[in-house]
mmCIF file of C-alpha atoms in Angstrom:
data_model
loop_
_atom_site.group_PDB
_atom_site.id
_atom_site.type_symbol
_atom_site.label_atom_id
_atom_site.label_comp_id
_atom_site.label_asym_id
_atom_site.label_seq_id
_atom_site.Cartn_x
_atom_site.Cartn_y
_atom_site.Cartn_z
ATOM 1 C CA UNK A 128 170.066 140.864 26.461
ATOM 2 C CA UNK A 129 172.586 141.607 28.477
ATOM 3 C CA UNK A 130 173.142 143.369 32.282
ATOM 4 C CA UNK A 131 173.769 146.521 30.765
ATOM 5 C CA UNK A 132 170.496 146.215 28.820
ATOM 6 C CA UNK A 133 168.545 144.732 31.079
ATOM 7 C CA UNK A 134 169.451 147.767 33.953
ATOM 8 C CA UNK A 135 168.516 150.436 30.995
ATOM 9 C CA UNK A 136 165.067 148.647 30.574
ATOM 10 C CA UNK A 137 164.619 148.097 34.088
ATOM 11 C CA UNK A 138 165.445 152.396 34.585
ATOM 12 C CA UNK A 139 162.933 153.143 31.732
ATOM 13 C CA UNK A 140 160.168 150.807 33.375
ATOM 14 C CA UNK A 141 160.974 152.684 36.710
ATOM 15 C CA UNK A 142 160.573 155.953 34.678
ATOM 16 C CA UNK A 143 157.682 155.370 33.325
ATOM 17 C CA UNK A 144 155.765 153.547 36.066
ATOM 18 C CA UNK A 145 154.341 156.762 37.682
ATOM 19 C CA UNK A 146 152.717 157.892 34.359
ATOM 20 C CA UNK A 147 151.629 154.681 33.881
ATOM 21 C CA UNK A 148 149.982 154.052 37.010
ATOM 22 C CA UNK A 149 148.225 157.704 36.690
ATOM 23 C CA UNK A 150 147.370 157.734 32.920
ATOM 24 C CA UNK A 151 147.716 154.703 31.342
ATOM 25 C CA UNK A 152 146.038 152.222 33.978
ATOM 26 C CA UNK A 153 143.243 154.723 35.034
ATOM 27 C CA UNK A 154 141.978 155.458 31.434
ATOM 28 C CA UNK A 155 141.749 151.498 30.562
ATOM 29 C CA UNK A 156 139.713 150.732 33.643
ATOM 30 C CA UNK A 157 137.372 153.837 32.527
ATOM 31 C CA UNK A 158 137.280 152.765 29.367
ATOM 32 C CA UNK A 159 136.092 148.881 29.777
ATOM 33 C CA UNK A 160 133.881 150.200 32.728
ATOM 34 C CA UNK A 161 131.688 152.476 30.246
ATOM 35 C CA UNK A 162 131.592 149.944 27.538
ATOM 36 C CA UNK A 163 130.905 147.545 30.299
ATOM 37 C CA UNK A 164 127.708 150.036 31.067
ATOM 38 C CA UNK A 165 126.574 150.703 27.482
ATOM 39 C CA UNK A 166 125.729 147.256 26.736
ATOM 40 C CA UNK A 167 124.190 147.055 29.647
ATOM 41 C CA UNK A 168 122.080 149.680 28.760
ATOM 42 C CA UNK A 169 121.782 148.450 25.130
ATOM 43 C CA UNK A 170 120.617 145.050 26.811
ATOM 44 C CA UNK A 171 117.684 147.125 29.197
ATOM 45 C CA UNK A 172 119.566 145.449 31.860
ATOM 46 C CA UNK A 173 121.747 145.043 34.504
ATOM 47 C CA UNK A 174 124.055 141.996 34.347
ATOM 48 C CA UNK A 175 121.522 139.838 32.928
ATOM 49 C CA UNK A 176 118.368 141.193 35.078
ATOM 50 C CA UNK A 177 116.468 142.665 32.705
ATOM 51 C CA UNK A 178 114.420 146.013 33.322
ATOM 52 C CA UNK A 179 110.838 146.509 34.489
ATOM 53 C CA UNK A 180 108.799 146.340 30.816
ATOM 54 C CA UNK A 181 107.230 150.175 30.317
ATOM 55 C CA UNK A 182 103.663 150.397 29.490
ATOM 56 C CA UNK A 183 104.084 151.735 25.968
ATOM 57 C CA UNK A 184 105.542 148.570 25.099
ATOM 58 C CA UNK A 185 102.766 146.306 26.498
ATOM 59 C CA UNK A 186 99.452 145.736 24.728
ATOM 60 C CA UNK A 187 97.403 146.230 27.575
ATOM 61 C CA UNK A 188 98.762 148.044 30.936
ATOM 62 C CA UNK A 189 96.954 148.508 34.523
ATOM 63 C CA UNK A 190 96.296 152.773 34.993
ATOM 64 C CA UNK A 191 98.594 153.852 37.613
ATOM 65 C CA UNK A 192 95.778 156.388 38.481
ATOM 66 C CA UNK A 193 92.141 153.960 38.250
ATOM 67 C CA UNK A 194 94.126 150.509 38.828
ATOM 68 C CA UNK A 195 92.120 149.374 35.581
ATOM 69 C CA UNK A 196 93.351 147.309 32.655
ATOM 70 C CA UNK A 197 93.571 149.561 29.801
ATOM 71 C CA UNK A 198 94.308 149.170 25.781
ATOM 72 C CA UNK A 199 97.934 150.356 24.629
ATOM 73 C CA UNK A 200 97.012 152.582 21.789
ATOM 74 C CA UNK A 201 101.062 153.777 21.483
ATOM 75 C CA UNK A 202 102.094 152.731 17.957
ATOM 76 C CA UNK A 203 105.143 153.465 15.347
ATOM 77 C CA UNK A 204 108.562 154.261 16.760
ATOM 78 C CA UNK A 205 107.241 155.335 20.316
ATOM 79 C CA UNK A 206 105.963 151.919 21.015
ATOM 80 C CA UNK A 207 109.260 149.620 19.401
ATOM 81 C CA UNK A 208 111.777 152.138 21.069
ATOM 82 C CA UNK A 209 113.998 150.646 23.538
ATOM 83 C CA UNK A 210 113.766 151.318 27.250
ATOM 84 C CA UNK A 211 115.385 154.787 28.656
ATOM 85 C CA UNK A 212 116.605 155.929 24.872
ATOM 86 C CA UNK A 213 113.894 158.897 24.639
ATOM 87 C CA UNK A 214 113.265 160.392 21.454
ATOM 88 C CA UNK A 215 116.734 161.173 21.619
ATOM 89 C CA UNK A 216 118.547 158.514 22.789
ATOM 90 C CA UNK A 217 120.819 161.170 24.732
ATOM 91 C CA UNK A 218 121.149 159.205 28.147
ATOM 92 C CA UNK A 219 122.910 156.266 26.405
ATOM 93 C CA UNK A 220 125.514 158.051 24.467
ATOM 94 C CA UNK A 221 126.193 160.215 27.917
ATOM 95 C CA UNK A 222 127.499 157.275 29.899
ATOM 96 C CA UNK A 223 131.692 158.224 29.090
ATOM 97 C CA UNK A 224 135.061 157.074 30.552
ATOM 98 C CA UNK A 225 136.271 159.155 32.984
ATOM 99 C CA UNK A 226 139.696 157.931 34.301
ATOM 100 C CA UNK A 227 140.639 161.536 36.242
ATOM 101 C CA UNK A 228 137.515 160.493 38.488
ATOM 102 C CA UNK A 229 138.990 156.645 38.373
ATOM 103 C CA UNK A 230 140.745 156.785 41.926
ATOM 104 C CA UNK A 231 137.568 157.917 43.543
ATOM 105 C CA UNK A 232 135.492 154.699 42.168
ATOM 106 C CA UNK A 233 133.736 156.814 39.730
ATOM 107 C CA UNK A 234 135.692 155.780 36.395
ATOM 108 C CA UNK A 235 132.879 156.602 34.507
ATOM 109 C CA UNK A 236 130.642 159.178 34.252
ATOM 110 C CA UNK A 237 126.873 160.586 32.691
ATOM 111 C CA UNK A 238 126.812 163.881 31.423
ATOM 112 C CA UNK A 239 122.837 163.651 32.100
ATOM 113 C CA UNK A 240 121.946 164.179 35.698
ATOM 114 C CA UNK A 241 119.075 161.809 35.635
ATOM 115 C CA UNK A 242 120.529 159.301 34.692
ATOM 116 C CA UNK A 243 121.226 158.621 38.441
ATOM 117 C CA UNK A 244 117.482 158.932 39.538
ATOM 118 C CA UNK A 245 117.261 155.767 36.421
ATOM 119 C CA UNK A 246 120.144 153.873 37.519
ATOM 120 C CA UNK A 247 118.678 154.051 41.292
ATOM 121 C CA UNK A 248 115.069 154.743 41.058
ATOM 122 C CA UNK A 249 114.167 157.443 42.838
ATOM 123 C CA UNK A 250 110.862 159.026 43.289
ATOM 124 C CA UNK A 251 108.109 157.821 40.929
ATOM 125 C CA UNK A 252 110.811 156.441 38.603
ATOM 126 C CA UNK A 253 111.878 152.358 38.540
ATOM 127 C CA UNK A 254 115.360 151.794 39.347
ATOM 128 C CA UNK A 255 116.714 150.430 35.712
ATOM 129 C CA UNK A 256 120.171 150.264 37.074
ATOM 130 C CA UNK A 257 123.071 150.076 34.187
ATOM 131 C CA UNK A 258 125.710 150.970 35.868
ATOM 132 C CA UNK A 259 127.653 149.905 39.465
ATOM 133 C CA UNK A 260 130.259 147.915 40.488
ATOM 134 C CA UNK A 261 130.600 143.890 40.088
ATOM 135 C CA UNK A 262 131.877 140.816 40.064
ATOM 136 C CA UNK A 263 131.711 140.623 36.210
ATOM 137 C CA UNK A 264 132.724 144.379 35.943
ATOM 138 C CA UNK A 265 135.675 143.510 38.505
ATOM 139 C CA UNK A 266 136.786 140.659 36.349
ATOM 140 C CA UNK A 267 136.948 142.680 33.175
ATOM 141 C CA UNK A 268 138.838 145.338 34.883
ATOM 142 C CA UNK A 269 141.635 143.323 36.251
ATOM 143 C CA UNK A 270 141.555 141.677 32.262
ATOM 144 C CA UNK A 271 142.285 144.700 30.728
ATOM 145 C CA UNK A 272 144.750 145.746 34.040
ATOM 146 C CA UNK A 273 146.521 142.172 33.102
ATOM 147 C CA UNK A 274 147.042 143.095 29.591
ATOM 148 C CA UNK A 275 148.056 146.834 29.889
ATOM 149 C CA UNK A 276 151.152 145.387 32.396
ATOM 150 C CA UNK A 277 151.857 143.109 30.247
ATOM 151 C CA UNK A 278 151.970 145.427 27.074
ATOM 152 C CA UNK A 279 153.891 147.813 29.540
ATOM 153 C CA UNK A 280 157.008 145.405 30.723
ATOM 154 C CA UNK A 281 157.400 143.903 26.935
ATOM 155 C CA UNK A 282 158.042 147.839 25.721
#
């Protein structure tokens, strides 16, 4: 390559580095983010911590309203399906990439409205958090950042 080459690629680069840095960059980090938080939720966990078990699940649960042990009669699909999926499983498939919301830390987004009173517990609901920021999420991030730069200065 020579200097004439090199000051066309380096003009391009400069070219394209606003778009990039808008587009590009923002819709990666959205998109590992909310794949980050689906198998979170797949896993009834957060980062390894593992949900509160729901009574339909259990074989015998305590009555939130006597305080007595009682029998689990739930059977078939209602007492095999996984935690938070509903009948419909809607709340999972809600949780999408969002990169226009990226720059204010919310890269990713659920269409369901509850789905914040799960991920926080509020009221007589458990907090069965799936999605946040950390350390792990912040490590994948910058991974994907790493190889969108990269892919971006070897155009």
């Amino acid at each position: 390559m020579d200097i004439t080459d090199l000051r066309n690629k380096i003009q391009s680069l400069v070219q394209q580095a606003p778009w990039f840095m808008a587009q590009k960059a923002p819709q990666a980090v959205a998109k590992v983010a909310a794949d980050h938080f689906k198998e979170n939720f797949q896993d009834e966990g957060f980062e390894g911590d593992k949900w509160p078990e729901v009574n339909r699940r259990k074989e015998t649960y305590v009555s939130k309203t006597t305080g007595k042990t009682q029998k689990n009669y739930a059977k078939g699909a209602a007492k095999l399906r996984p935690i938070l999926t509903g009948e419909t499983g809607d709340l999972g498939r809600s949780i999408e990439p969002n990169a226009a919301m990226s720059h204010g830390g919310n890269a990713v987004v659920s269409s369901k409205s509850y789905g914040q009173y799960h991920n926080e517990g509020k009221g007589h609901l458990p907090k069965r958090q799936y999605m946040g920021q950390t350390p792990k999420l912040n490590q994948i991030i910058s991974e994907e950042l790493d190889k969108q730069f990269k892919q971006f200065f070897n155009q």
